[in-house]
JSON list of C-alpha atoms in Angstrom, two decimals:
[
{"chain": "K", "resi": 1, "resn": "UNK", "atom": "CA", "xyz": [41.98, 158.47, 119.88]},
{"chain": "K", "resi": 2, "resn": "UNK", "atom": "CA", "xyz": [44.74, 158.13, 117.30]},
{"chain": "K", "resi": 3, "resn": "UNK", "atom": "CA", "xyz": [45.84, 160.96, 115.01]},
{"chain": "K", "resi": 4, "resn": "UNK", "atom": "CA", "xyz": [48.50, 161.28, 112.35]},
{"chain": "K", "resi": 5, "resn": "UNK", "atom": "CA", "xyz": [50.52, 164.44, 111.72]},
{"chain": "K", "resi": 6, "resn": "UNK", "atom": "CA", "xyz": [52.86, 165.38, 108.88]},
{"chain": "K", "resi": 7, "resn": "UNK", "atom": "CA", "xyz": [55.91, 167.60, 109.15]},
{"chain": "K", "resi": 8, "resn": "UNK", "atom": "CA", "xyz": [59.01, 168.24, 107.07]},
{"chain": "K", "resi": 9, "resn": "UNK", "atom": "CA", "xyz": [62.63, 168.50, 108.17]},
{"chain": "K", "resi": 10, "resn": "UNK", "atom": "CA", "xyz": [64.79, 171.38, 106.99]},
{"chain": "K", "resi": 11, "resn": "UNK", "atom": "CA", "xyz": [67.39, 170.61, 104.34]},
{"chain": "K", "resi": 12, "resn": "UNK", "atom": "CA", "xyz": [70.44, 168.82, 105.85]},
{"chain": "K", "resi": 13, "resn": "UNK", "atom": "CA", "xyz": [68.83, 168.56, 109.32]},
{"chain": "K", "resi": 14, "resn": "UNK", "atom": "CA", "xyz": [67.89, 164.85, 109.34]},
{"chain": "K", "resi": 15, "resn": "UNK", "atom": "CA", "xyz": [70.84, 163.73, 111.45]},
{"chain": "K", "resi": 16, "resn": "UNK", "atom": "CA", "xyz": [70.35, 166.49, 114.03]},
{"chain": "K", "resi": 17, "resn": "UNK", "atom": "CA", "xyz": [66.62, 165.81, 114.22]},
{"chain": "K", "resi": 18, "resn": "UNK", "atom": "CA", "xyz": [67.26, 162.10, 114.67]},
{"chain": "K", "resi": 19, "resn": "UNK", "atom": "CA", "xyz": [69.88, 162.76, 117.40]},
{"chain": "K", "resi": 20, "resn": "UNK", "atom": "CA", "xyz": [67.47, 165.02, 119.34]},
{"chain": "K", "resi": 21, "resn": "UNK", "atom": "CA", "xyz": [64.92, 162.20, 119.37]},
{"chain": "K", "resi": 22, "resn": "UNK", "atom": "CA", "xyz": [67.18, 159.51, 120.86]},
{"chain": "K", "resi": 23, "resn": "UNK", "atom": "CA", "xyz": [65.69, 160.61, 124.21]},
{"chain": "K", "resi": 24, "resn": "UNK", "atom": "CA", "xyz": [63.36, 163.58, 124.52]},
{"chain": "K", "resi": 25, "resn": "UNK", "atom": "CA", "xyz": [63.41, 165.61, 127.78]},
{"chain": "K", "resi": 26, "resn": "UNK", "atom": "CA", "xyz": [61.89, 163.85, 130.80]},
{"chain": "K", "resi": 27, "resn": "UNK", "atom": "CA", "xyz": [59.76, 166.89, 131.67]},
{"chain": "K", "resi": 28, "resn": "UNK", "atom": "CA", "xyz": [58.20, 166.73, 128.19]},
{"chain": "K", "resi": 29, "resn": "UNK", "atom": "CA", "xyz": [57.43, 163.02, 128.64]},
{"chain": "K", "resi": 30, "resn": "UNK", "atom": "CA", "xyz": [55.76, 163.89, 131.96]},
{"chain": "K", "resi": 31, "resn": "UNK", "atom": "CA", "xyz": [53.77, 166.70, 130.30]},
{"chain": "K", "resi": 32, "resn": "UNK", "atom": "CA", "xyz": [52.55, 164.30, 127.63]},
{"chain": "K", "resi": 33, "resn": "UNK", "atom": "CA", "xyz": [51.27, 162.00, 130.38]},
{"chain": "K", "resi": 34, "resn": "UNK", "atom": "CA", "xyz": [49.45, 164.82, 132.17]},
{"chain": "K", "resi": 35, "resn": "UNK", "atom": "CA", "xyz": [47.84, 165.92, 128.90]},
{"chain": "K", "resi": 36, "resn": "UNK", "atom": "CA", "xyz": [46.64, 162.44, 127.94]},
{"chain": "K", "resi": 37, "resn": "UNK", "atom": "CA", "xyz": [49.22, 161.65, 125.25]},
{"chain": "K", "resi": 38, "resn": "UNK", "atom": "CA", "xyz": [49.97, 157.95, 125.68]},
{"chain": "K", "resi": 39, "resn": "UNK", "atom": "CA", "xyz": [52.14, 157.18, 122.65]},
{"chain": "K", "resi": 40, "resn": "UNK", "atom": "CA", "xyz": [53.88, 159.18, 119.91]},
{"chain": "K", "resi": 41, "resn": "UNK", "atom": "CA", "xyz": [55.89, 157.59, 117.12]},
{"chain": "K", "resi": 42, "resn": "UNK", "atom": "CA", "xyz": [57.59, 159.27, 114.16]},
{"chain": "K", "resi": 43, "resn": "UNK", "atom": "CA", "xyz": [58.53, 157.77, 110.79]},
{"chain": "K", "resi": 44, "resn": "UNK", "atom": "CA", "xyz": [60.65, 159.43, 108.11]},
{"chain": "K", "resi": 45, "resn": "UNK", "atom": "CA", "xyz": [60.63, 159.29, 104.32]},
{"chain": "K", "resi": 46, "resn": "UNK", "atom": "CA", "xyz": [63.24, 161.67, 102.94]},
{"chain": "K", "resi": 47, "resn": "UNK", "atom": "CA", "xyz": [62.54, 165.02, 104.59]},
{"chain": "K", "resi": 48, "resn": "UNK", "atom": "CA", "xyz": [58.94, 164.06, 105.38]},
{"chain": "K", "resi": 49, "resn": "UNK", "atom": "CA", "xyz": [57.98, 162.99, 108.89]},
{"chain": "K", "resi": 50, "resn": "UNK", "atom": "CA", "xyz": [54.82, 161.15, 109.82]},
{"chain": "K", "resi": 51, "resn": "UNK", "atom": "CA", "xyz": [53.76, 161.21, 113.46]},
{"chain": "K", "resi": 52, "resn": "UNK", "atom": "CA", "xyz": [51.25, 158.77, 114.97]},
{"chain": "K", "resi": 53, "resn": "UNK", "atom": "CA", "xyz": [49.84, 159.97, 118.30]},
{"chain": "K", "resi": 54, "resn": "UNK", "atom": "CA", "xyz": [47.62, 157.97, 120.65]},
{"chain": "K", "resi": 55, "resn": "UNK", "atom": "CA", "xyz": [45.89, 160.32, 123.08]},
{"chain": "K", "resi": 56, "resn": "UNK", "atom": "CA", "xyz": [42.68, 160.97, 124.96]},
{"chain": "K", "resi": 57, "resn": "UNK", "atom": "CA", "xyz": [41.77, 164.16, 123.04]},
{"chain": "K", "resi": 58, "resn": "UNK", "atom": "CA", "xyz": [44.14, 165.66, 120.46]},
{"chain": "K", "resi": 59, "resn": "UNK", "atom": "CA", "xyz": [42.61, 169.15, 120.49]},
{"chain": "K", "resi": 60, "resn": "UNK", "atom": "CA", "xyz": [42.82, 169.35, 124.28]},
{"chain": "K", "resi": 61, "resn": "UNK", "atom": "CA", "xyz": [46.38, 167.98, 124.33]},
{"chain": "K", "resi": 62, "resn": "UNK", "atom": "CA", "xyz": [47.52, 170.41, 121.62]},
{"chain": "K", "resi": 63, "resn": "UNK", "atom": "CA", "xyz": [45.95, 173.32, 123.52]},
{"chain": "K", "resi": 64, "resn": "UNK", "atom": "CA", "xyz": [47.64, 172.20, 126.74]},
{"chain": "K", "resi": 65, "resn": "UNK", "atom": "CA", "xyz": [51.02, 171.90, 125.04]},
{"chain": "K", "resi": 66, "resn": "UNK", "atom": "CA", "xyz": [50.89, 175.54, 123.92]},
{"chain": "K", "resi": 67, "resn": "UNK", "atom": "CA", "xyz": [51.03, 176.63, 127.59]},
{"chain": "K", "resi": 68, "resn": "UNK", "atom": "CA", "xyz": [53.44, 173.91, 128.72]},
{"chain": "K", "resi": 69, "resn": "UNK", "atom": "CA", "xyz": [56.96, 175.21, 129.54]},
{"chain": "K", "resi": 70, "resn": "UNK", "atom": "CA", "xyz": [58.54, 171.83, 128.71]},
{"chain": "K", "resi": 71, "resn": "UNK", "atom": "CA", "xyz": [57.01, 171.89, 125.23]},
{"chain": "K", "resi": 72, "resn": "UNK", "atom": "CA", "xyz": [57.90, 175.54, 124.68]},
{"chain": "K", "resi": 73, "resn": "UNK", "atom": "CA", "xyz": [61.56, 174.71, 125.44]},
{"chain": "K", "resi": 74, "resn": "UNK", "atom": "CA", "xyz": [61.38, 171.63, 123.20]},
{"chain": "K", "resi": 75, "resn": "UNK", "atom": "CA", "xyz": [59.90, 173.63, 120.32]},
{"chain": "K", "resi": 76, "resn": "UNK", "atom": "CA", "xyz": [62.67, 176.22, 120.57]},
{"chain": "K", "resi": 77, "resn": "UNK", "atom": "CA", "xyz": [65.22, 173.40, 120.28]},
{"chain": "K", "resi": 78, "resn": "UNK", "atom": "CA", "xyz": [63.62, 171.03, 117.78]},
{"chain": "K", "resi": 79, "resn": "UNK", "atom": "CA", "xyz": [62.04, 173.85, 115.78]},
{"chain": "K", "resi": 80, "resn": "UNK", "atom": "CA", "xyz": [65.47, 174.67, 114.37]},
{"chain": "K", "resi": 81, "resn": "UNK", "atom": "CA", "xyz": [65.27, 171.42, 112.39]},
{"chain": "K", "resi": 82, "resn": "UNK", "atom": "CA", "xyz": [61.60, 171.42, 111.37]},
{"chain": "K", "resi": 83, "resn": "UNK", "atom": "CA", "xyz": [60.61, 173.25, 108.18]},
{"chain": "K", "resi": 84, "resn": "UNK", "atom": "CA", "xyz": [56.84, 173.14, 108.81]},
{"chain": "K", "resi": 85, "resn": "UNK", "atom": "CA", "xyz": [53.81, 171.01, 109.59]},
{"chain": "K", "resi": 86, "resn": "UNK", "atom": "CA", "xyz": [51.17, 170.28, 106.94]},
{"chain": "K", "resi": 87, "resn": "UNK", "atom": "CA", "xyz": [47.47, 169.59, 107.38]},
{"chain": "K", "resi": 88, "resn": "UNK", "atom": "CA", "xyz": [45.38, 167.04, 105.45]},
{"chain": "K", "resi": 89, "resn": "UNK", "atom": "CA", "xyz": [45.15, 169.35, 102.43]},
{"chain": "K", "resi": 90, "resn": "UNK", "atom": "CA", "xyz": [48.91, 169.96, 102.31]},
{"chain": "K", "resi": 91, "resn": "UNK", "atom": "CA", "xyz": [48.62, 173.48, 103.70]},
{"chain": "K", "resi": 92, "resn": "UNK", "atom": "CA", "xyz": [50.81, 174.69, 106.54]},
{"chain": "K", "resi": 93, "resn": "UNK", "atom": "CA", "xyz": [49.22, 173.73, 109.86]},
{"chain": "K", "resi": 94, "resn": "UNK", "atom": "CA", "xyz": [49.21, 171.15, 112.64]},
{"chain": "K", "resi": 95, "resn": "UNK", "atom": "CA", "xyz": [45.70, 169.74, 112.09]},
{"chain": "K", "resi": 96, "resn": "UNK", "atom": "CA", "xyz": [45.68, 165.93, 111.98]},
{"chain": "K", "resi": 97, "resn": "UNK", "atom": "CA", "xyz": [45.75, 164.14, 108.65]},
{"chain": "K", "resi": 98, "resn": "UNK", "atom": "CA", "xyz": [42.54, 162.67, 107.27]},
{"chain": "K", "resi": 99, "resn": "UNK", "atom": "CA", "xyz": [41.97, 159.01, 108.15]},
{"chain": "K", "resi": 100, "resn": "UNK", "atom": "CA", "xyz": [41.13, 157.15, 104.94]},
{"chain": "K", "resi": 101, "resn": "UNK", "atom": "CA", "xyz": [40.93, 153.51, 106.10]},
{"chain": "K", "resi": 102, "resn": "UNK", "atom": "CA", "xyz": [41.41, 151.49, 109.29]},
{"chain": "K", "resi": 103, "resn": "UNK", "atom": "CA", "xyz": [41.75, 147.69, 109.21]},
{"chain": "K", "resi": 104, "resn": "UNK", "atom": "CA", "xyz": [40.70, 147.26, 112.86]},
{"chain": "K", "resi": 105, "resn": "UNK", "atom": "CA", "xyz": [37.60, 149.40, 112.32]},
{"chain": "K", "resi": 106, "resn": "UNK", "atom": "CA", "xyz": [36.65, 147.33, 109.28]},
{"chain": "K", "resi": 107, "resn": "UNK", "atom": "CA", "xyz": [37.13, 144.08, 111.18]},
{"chain": "K", "resi": 108, "resn": "UNK", "atom": "CA", "xyz": [34.99, 145.42, 114.07]},
{"chain": "K", "resi": 109, "resn": "UNK", "atom": "CA", "xyz": [32.27, 146.67, 111.74]},
{"chain": "K", "resi": 110, "resn": "UNK", "atom": "CA", "xyz": [32.87, 150.32, 112.66]},
{"chain": "K", "resi": 111, "resn": "UNK", "atom": "CA", "xyz": [32.57, 153.06, 110.00]}
]
């Protein structure tokens, strides 16, 4: 499955956030693999970040990350630069954004 997430960087933290993502910790990469996260990309527009995650099951992966020491350490570090996550309605939360349209699905005749 593919999900999109939206977060916002704290004021004046773009450079630090970018530097931390040159290479994320190897133990976090390994945890992603164990939890079925195959790809994660992040784009930025101003202080807004848009994450695209390819995974087996987002809810299961997110639940697994909560108990994962590598992610807990990463969140303590990167969390200094992240203002918050927003859900599809713009409220604070890490629920995936709503998918509006998918070209591949249209081409394949999927809803």
